XYZ file of C-alpha atoms in Angstrom:
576
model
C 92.371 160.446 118.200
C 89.800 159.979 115.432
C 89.923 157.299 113.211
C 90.025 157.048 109.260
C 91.878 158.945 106.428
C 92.963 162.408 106.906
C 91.908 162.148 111.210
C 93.919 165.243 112.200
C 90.864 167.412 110.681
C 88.326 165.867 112.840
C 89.917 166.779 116.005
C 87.866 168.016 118.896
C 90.261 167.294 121.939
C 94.245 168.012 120.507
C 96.316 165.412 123.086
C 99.738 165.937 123.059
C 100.195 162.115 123.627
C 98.627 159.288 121.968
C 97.854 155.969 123.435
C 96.947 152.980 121.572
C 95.894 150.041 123.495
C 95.977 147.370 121.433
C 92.780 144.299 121.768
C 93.788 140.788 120.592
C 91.490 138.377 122.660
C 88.149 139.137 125.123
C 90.618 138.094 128.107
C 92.874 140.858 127.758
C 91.091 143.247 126.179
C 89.210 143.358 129.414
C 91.793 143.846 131.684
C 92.978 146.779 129.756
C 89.121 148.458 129.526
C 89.346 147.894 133.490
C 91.794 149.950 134.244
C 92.426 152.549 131.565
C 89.508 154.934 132.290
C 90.257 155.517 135.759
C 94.019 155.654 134.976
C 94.025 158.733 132.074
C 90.761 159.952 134.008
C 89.698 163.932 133.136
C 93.725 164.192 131.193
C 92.612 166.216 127.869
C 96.651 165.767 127.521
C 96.662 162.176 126.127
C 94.368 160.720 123.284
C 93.567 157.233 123.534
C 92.718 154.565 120.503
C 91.895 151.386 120.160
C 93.053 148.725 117.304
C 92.221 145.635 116.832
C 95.170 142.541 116.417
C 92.867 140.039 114.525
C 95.664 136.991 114.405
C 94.084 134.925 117.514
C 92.339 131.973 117.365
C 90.091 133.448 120.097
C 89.420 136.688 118.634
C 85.593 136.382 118.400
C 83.734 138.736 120.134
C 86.498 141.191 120.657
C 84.655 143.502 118.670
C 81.531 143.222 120.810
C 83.084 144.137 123.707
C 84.965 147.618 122.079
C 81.489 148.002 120.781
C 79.972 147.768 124.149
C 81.752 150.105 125.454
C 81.477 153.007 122.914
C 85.572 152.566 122.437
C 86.944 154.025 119.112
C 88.850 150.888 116.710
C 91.799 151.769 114.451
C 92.179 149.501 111.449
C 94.458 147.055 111.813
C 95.985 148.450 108.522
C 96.480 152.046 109.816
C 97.419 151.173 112.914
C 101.265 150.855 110.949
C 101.477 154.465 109.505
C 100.378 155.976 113.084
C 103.331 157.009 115.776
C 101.709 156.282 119.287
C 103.717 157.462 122.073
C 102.767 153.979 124.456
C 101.435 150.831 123.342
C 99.407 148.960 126.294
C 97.935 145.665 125.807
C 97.161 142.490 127.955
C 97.799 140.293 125.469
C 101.989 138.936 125.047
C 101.149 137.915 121.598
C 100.039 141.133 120.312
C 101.969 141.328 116.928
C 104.190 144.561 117.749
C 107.663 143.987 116.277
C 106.860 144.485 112.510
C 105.811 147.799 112.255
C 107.938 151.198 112.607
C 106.979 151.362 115.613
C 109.601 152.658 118.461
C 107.080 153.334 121.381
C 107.478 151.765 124.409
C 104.982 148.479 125.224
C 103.180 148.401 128.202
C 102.204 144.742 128.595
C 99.588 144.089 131.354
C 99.187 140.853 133.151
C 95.690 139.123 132.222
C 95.710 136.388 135.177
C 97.680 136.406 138.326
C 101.176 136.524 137.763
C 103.142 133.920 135.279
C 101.594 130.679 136.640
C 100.753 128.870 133.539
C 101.916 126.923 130.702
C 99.988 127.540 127.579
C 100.324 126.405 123.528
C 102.111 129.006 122.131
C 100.719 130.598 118.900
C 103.866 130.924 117.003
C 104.973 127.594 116.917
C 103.672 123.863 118.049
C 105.203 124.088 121.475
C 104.458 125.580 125.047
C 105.590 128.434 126.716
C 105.131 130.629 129.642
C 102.149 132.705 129.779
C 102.502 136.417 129.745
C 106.255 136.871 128.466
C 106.174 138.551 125.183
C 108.654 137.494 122.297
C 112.105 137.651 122.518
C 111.948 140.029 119.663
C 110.159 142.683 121.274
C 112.514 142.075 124.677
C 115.620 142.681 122.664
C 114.207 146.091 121.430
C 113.905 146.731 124.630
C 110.760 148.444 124.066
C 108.578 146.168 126.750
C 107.862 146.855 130.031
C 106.067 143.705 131.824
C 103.883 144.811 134.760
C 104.227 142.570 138.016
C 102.083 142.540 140.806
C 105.174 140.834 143.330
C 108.748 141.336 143.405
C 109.338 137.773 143.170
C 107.524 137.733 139.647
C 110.857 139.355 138.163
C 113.056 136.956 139.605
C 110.878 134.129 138.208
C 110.511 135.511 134.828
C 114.639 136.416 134.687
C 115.376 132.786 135.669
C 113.030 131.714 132.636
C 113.823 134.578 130.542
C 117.135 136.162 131.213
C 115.702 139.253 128.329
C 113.520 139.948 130.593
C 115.942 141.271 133.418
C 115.288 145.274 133.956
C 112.012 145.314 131.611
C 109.863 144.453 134.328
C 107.486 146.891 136.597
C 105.872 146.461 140.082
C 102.027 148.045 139.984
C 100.450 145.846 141.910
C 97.178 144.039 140.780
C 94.034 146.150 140.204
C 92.027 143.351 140.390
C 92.723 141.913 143.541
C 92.554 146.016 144.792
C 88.802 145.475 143.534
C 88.086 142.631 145.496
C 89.067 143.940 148.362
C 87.622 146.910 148.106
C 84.011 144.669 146.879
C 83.897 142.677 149.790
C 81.317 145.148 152.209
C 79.175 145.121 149.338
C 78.518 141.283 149.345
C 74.881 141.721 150.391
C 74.254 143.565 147.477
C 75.892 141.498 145.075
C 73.857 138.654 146.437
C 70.683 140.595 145.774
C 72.021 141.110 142.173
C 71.459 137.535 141.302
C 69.057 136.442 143.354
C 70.230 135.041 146.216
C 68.931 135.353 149.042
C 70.650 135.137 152.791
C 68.596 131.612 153.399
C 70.363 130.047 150.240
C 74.115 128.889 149.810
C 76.037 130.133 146.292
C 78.532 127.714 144.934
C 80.133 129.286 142.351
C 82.042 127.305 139.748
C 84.934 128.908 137.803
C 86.571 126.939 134.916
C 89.607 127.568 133.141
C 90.159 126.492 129.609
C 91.392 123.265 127.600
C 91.305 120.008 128.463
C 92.660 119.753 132.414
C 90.131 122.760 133.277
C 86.765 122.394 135.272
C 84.376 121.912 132.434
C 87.368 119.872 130.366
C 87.437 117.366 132.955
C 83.733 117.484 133.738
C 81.089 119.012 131.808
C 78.395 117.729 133.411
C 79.419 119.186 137.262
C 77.034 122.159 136.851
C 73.987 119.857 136.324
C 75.271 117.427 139.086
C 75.178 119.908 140.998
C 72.143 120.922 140.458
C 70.753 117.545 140.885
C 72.058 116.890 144.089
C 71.789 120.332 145.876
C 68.075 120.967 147.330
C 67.005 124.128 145.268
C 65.647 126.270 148.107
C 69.094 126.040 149.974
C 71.191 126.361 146.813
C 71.972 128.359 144.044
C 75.048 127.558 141.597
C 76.720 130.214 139.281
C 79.458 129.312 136.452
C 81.927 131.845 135.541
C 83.971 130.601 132.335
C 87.406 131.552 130.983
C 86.655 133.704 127.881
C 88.553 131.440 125.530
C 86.330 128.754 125.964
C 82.972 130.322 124.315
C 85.445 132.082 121.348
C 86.905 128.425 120.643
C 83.537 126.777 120.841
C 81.311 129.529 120.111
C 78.507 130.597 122.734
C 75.704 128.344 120.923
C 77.880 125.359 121.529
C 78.475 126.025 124.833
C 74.735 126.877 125.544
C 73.695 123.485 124.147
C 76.556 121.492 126.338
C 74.828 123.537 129.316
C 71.251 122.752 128.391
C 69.636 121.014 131.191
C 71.949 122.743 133.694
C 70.696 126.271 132.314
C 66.798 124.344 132.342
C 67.754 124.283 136.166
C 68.341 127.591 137.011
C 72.403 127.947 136.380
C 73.463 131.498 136.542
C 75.615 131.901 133.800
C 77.932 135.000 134.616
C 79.249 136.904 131.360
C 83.073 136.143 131.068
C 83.670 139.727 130.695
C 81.588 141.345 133.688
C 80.210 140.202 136.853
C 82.956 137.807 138.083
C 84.293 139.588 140.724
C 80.942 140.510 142.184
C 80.006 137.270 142.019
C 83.294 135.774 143.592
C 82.382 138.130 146.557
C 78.791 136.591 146.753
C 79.707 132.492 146.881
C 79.143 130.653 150.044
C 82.018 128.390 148.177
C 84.284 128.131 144.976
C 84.711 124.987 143.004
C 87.702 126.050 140.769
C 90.598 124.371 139.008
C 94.217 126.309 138.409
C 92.876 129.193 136.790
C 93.090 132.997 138.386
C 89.624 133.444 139.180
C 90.249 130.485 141.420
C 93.354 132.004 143.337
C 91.409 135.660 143.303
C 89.070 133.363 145.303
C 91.604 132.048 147.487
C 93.186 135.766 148.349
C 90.059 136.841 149.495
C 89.115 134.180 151.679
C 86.145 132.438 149.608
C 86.149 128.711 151.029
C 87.416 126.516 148.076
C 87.728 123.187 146.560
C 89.319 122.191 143.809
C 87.280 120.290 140.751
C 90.367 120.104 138.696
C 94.139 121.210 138.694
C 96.332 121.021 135.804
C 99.548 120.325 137.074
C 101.321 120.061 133.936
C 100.204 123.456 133.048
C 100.730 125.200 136.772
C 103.982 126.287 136.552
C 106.175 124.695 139.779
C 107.446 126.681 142.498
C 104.711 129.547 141.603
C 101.908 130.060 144.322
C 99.596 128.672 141.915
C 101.438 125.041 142.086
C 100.995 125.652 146.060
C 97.634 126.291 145.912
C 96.937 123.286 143.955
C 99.516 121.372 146.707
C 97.296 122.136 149.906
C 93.342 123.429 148.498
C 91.013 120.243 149.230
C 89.719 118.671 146.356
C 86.212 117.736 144.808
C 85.907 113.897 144.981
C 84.123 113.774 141.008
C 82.983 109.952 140.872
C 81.187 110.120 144.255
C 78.109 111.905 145.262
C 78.703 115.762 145.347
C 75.972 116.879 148.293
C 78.129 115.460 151.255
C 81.094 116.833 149.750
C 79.589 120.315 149.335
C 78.512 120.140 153.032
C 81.126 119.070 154.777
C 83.510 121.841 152.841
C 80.858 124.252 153.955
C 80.892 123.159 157.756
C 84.395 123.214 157.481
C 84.384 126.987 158.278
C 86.139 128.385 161.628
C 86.510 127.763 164.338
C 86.311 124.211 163.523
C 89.850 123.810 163.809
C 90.295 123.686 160.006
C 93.094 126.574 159.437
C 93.172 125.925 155.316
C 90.957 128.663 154.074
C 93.287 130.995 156.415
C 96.213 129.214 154.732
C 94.665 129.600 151.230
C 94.300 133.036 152.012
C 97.645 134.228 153.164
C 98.753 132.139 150.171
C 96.532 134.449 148.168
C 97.875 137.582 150.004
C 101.435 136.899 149.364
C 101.594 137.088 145.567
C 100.565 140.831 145.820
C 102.623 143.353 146.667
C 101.534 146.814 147.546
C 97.701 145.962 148.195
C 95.396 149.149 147.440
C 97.915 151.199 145.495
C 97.732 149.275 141.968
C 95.895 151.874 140.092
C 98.468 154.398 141.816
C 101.216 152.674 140.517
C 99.916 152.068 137.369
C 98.931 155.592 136.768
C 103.247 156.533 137.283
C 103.986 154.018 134.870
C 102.008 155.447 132.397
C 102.758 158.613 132.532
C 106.288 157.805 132.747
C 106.320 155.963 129.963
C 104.587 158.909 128.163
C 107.155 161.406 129.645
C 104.284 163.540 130.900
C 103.897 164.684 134.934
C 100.860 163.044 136.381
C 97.759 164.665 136.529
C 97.413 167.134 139.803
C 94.223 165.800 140.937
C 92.773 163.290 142.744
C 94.769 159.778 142.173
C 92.376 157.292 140.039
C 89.423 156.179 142.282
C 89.344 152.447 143.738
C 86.147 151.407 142.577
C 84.231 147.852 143.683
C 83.340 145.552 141.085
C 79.843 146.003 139.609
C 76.994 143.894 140.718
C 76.977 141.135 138.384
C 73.997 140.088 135.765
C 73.314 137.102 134.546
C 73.980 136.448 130.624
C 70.309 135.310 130.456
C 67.405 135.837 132.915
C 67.618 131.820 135.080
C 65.239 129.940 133.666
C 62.417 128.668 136.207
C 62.119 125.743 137.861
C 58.552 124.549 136.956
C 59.157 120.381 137.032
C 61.177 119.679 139.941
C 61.561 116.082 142.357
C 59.974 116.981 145.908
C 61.016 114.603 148.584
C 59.403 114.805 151.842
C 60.065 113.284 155.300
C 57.778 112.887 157.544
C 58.090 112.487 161.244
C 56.603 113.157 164.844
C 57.259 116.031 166.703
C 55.884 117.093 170.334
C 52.278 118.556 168.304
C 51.760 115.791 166.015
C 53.023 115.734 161.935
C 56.111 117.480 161.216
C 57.153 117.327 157.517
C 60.314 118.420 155.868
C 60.529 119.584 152.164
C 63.498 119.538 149.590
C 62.565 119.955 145.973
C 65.565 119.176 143.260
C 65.263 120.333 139.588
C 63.557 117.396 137.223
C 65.764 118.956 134.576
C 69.449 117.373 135.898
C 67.794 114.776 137.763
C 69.896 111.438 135.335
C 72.930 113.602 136.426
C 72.848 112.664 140.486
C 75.035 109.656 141.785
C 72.817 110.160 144.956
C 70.367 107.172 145.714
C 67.477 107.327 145.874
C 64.450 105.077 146.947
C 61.156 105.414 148.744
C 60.396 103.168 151.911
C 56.721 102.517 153.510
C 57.867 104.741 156.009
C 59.613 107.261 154.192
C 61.037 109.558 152.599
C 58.737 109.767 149.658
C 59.608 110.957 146.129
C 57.241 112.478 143.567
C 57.231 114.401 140.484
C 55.777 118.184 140.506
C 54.927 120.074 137.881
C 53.683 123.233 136.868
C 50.633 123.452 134.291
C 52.849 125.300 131.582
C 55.570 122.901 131.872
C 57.178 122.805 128.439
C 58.481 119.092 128.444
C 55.103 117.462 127.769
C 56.589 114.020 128.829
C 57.187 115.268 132.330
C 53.751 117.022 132.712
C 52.403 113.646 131.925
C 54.515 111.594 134.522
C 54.373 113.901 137.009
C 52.550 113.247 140.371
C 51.374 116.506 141.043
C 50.224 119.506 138.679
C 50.379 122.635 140.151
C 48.320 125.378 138.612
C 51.275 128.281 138.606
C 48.732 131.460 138.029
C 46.339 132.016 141.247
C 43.028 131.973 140.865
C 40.240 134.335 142.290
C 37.664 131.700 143.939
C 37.581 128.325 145.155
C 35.302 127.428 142.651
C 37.757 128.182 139.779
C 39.865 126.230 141.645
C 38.030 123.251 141.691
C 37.308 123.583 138.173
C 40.932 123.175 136.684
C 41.598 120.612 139.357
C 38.988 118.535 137.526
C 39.575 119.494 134.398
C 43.154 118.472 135.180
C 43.003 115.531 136.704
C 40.542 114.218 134.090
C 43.266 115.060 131.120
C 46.070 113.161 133.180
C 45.181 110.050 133.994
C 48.472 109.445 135.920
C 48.402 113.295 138.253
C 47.702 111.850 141.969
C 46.871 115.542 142.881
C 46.610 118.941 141.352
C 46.617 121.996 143.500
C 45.689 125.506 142.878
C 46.343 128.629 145.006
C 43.322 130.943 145.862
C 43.956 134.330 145.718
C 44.376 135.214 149.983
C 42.588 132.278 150.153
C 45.619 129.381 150.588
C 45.318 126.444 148.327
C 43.319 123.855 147.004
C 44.688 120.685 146.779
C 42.366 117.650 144.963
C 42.854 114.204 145.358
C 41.844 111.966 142.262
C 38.461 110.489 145.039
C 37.036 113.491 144.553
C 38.585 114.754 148.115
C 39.379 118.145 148.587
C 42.220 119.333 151.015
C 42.547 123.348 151.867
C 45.745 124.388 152.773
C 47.430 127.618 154.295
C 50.965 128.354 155.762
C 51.276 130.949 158.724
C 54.117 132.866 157.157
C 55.612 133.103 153.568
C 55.680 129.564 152.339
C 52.829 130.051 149.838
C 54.069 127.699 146.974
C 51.208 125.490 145.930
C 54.153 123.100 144.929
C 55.197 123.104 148.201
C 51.671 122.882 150.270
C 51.086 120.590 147.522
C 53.710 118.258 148.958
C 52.087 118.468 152.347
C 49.305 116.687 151.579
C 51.000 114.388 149.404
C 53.121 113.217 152.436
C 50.208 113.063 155.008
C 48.256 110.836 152.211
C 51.800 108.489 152.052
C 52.205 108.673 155.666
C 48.499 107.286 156.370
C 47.848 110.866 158.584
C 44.505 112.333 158.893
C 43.986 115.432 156.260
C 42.899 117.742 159.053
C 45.154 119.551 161.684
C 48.497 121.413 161.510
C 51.722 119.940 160.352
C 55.147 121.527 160.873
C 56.772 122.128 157.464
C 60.277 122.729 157.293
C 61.583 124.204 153.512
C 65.332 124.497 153.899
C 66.024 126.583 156.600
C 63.011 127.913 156.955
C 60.028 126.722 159.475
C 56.402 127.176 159.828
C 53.236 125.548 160.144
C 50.578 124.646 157.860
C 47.176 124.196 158.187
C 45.090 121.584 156.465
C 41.381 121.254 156.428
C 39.496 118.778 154.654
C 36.661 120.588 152.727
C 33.021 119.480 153.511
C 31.806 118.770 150.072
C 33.395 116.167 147.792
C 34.131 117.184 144.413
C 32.747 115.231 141.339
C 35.356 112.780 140.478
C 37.365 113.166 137.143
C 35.452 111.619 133.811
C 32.046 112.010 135.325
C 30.633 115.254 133.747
């Protein structure tokens, strides 16, 4: 249906129904845009609108989205002298009882079920989430979709109007998941990940009892404690938070974490994917985190608002028996042991979680089925004699922003004595969240040893000039080039111990501040300068001879490197 004055002369495609699906907030305009294409897929029978309810407080960026997607927006204004044949929205508060209207409402769940307690818009009090006003339940225009049978029960024990306006379709979302999970490789390749790192995935609700209300700092503790080549953290955030705050805001609360390498997934897209990807959820009482649950992701808990989980629901039972995130102790030990935790340890709470999950939705795999006769029920039309709507996995996620690198980061090396003489092991932590760890932290004569890395273009000039090491992030073509920046370096920081530069095929060059130089090679991929940098700075700590091969472990990954101790001294920094 075209929009505008006068539309019926526009016309290309003349529907015999007209749908208007009706956006109010980012949350549940995206649950509608999920399933509506593949729903009225190929029907030249039904014309399909969207308009725009602008009386939420977390409106902003509604528009965006409808934009994004190339969908069609009816003035709020004309949307009252139009006569739609269905209403569906996401959203209970959409304002629908003022107009003429006498279509029927299809009102779609935007979470998992009717778990929640949240403010309610009309008045200075709470209510249940999801149930639309007892205005439009007395018309007895609204049909509530359900995704359990026990939903309706719940919902007529809270809101005896809503006894026979309820309908059973199932959850497309969950159908997603399910559908997702052979497709987690690729998803991991999406943002970045490879199979050698773990993905924690953090998922926060909104207001005050959510993840990032009780603790905004988590992603950059995280990040602080969790060695970067074994970990990779991702933040999913409820919608509501960036349109109450605003996305700048939330950016600058985020800063160091994002400095880090955070993976911020868009609220809107990339979720799901992303879900299917995570070695482990940290999540509070919010949907994404019982999605998580219902497909087995191993969880723990950073928050739970139990004044705003409704009792008796299986979100209150998830929040009863998930393990939860310790927040004033160190995080690394926690993360670990919830990680080891996996079967066939004995530990039967993941399968617990999971059947938990599984029992809040009925009829698994036929939600877009279901969905599809409730339209077209509601629009008194026969369903389409095709193909039923396909089940398609989530998209592979993208990051809002490209993840910044890491080019300062706090190297700790240990070294020890294995059957062929030095064996060194590596673990680098971003310098960005580093006043963020609870972990301690000290060197001993014998080690582990702590140092500062940096890279040459390292925008925080303060840490270029405490750092340690400088590492030269472009190779270079000779040796001699090499040793020429190492110099040059060395003589314009005053406190660098060693600068290192990587030879193009040729290893790296690693100076000492004597004049020494040290030329270093790994047998397999480990080619970081940063890394082969460390090395040497552990053999120099360690009082071991500069020549000779040292086992280097990086994470999970071992090899050996080399190190040779050129023949010619260079000239020492401030002489030339």
């Amino acid at each position: 249906m075209p929009v505008g004055e006068d539309p019926e002369r526009w016309l290309t495609f003349a529907g015999e129904r007209t749908v208007v699906a009706v956006a109010r907030t980012v949350t549940s305009t995206v649950r509608v845009l999920d399933v509506l294409r593949p729903v009225l897929r190929d029907d030249p029978r039904v014309s399909l609108v969207f308009v725009y309810d602008p009386t939420s407080a977390f409106n902003d960026g509604v528009h965006d989205l409808l934009r994004s997607v190339g969908a069609r927006v009816l003035p709020w204004h004309q949307f009252a002298r139009i006569t739609p044949d269905l209403i569906i929205t996401a959203s209970e508060n959409a304002d629908l009882t003022e107009s003429h209207h006498t279509a029927p409402v299809l009102v779609l769940p935007h979470g998992v079920g009717f778990h929640k307690v949240v403010p309610d818009s009309r008045s200075d009090r709470d209510r249940l989430a999801g149930v639309v006003p007892d205005a439009l339940l007395r018309s007895g225009r609204a049909r509530l979709a359900i995704s359990h049978p026990d939903q309706a029960a719940q919902l007529a024990a809270a809101h005896p109007a809503t006894s026979g306006s309820t309908l059973l379709v199932g959850d497309p979302c969950y159908d997603a998941l399910r559908d997702g999970r052979d497709l987690r490789a690729r998803y991991r390749q999406a943002l970045g990940v490879p199979d050698d790192r773990r993905l924690i995935m953090l998922s926060s609700t909104w207001r005050e009892h959510s993840l990032l209300g009780r603790d905004p700092a988590l992603p950059a503790r995280l990040l602080a404690e969790l060695p970067m080549d074994d970990y990779a953290v991702a933040l999913v955030t409820h919608p509501n938070i960036t349109s109450a705050h605003g996305r700048y805001a939330v950016r600058s609360l985020l800063d160091s974490a994002l400095a880090a390498g955070l993976l911020c997934i868009p609220p809107t897209a990339g979720w799901q994917a992303t879900l299917l990807a995570a070695d482990l959820l940290i999540g509070d009482h919010g949907s994404v985190t019982f999605y998580g649950a219902a497909v087995g992701t191993p969880l723990l808990l950073g928050a739970f608002g139990e004044d705003e989980a409704v009792a008796g629901t299986p979100m209150a039972e998830l929040g009863r028996i998930a393990p939860r995130l310790t927040p004033d102790a160190p995080l690394r030990p926690q993360i670990e042991q919830a990680l080891n935790a996996l079967p066939p340890t004995g530990d039967d709470t993941i399968d617990r979680l999971r059947k938990l999950g599984e029992s809040a939705f009925a009829a698994p795999g036929r939600a877009l089925d279901l969905l599809r006769t409730a339209v077209y029920d509601l629009l008194d039309l026969p369903e389409p004699t095709g193909p039923p709507p396909p089940r398609l996995a989530p998209a592979p996620p993208v990051p809002q922003d490209r993840p910044a690198d890491v080019t300062a980061a706090y190297v700790t090396t240990v070294p020890g004595t294995g059957p062929d003489g030095l064996r060194v092991s590596v673990e680098r932590t971003p310098a960005a969240v580093d006043s963020f760890s609870l972990l301690e932290r000290a060197d001993s004569p014998d080690g582990p040893f702590r140092h500062l890395s940096c890279a040459d273009d390292e925008e925080d000039r303060q840490l270029a000039e405490s750092a340690s090491v400088l590492v030269r992030r472009a190779p270079v073509r000779t040796a001699v080039a090499a040793d020429r920046w190492i110099d040059d370096t060395l003589a314009r920081y005053p406190g660098c111990l060693l600068a290192a530069a990587s030879v193009a095929d040729r290893g790296c060059r690693v100076g000492l501040r004597d004049g020494r130089t040290v030329e270093v090679s790994a047998t397999g991929l480990l080619d970081d300068p940063a890394v082969l940098a460390a090395v040497v700075y552990a053999s120099l700590r360690a009082h071991r001879p500069l020549d000779g091969i040292v086992a280097l472990t990086l994470g999970s990954r071992a090899e050996d490197a080399a190190l040779r101790l050129a023949p010619e001294a260079r000239r020492s920094p401030g002489t030339y």
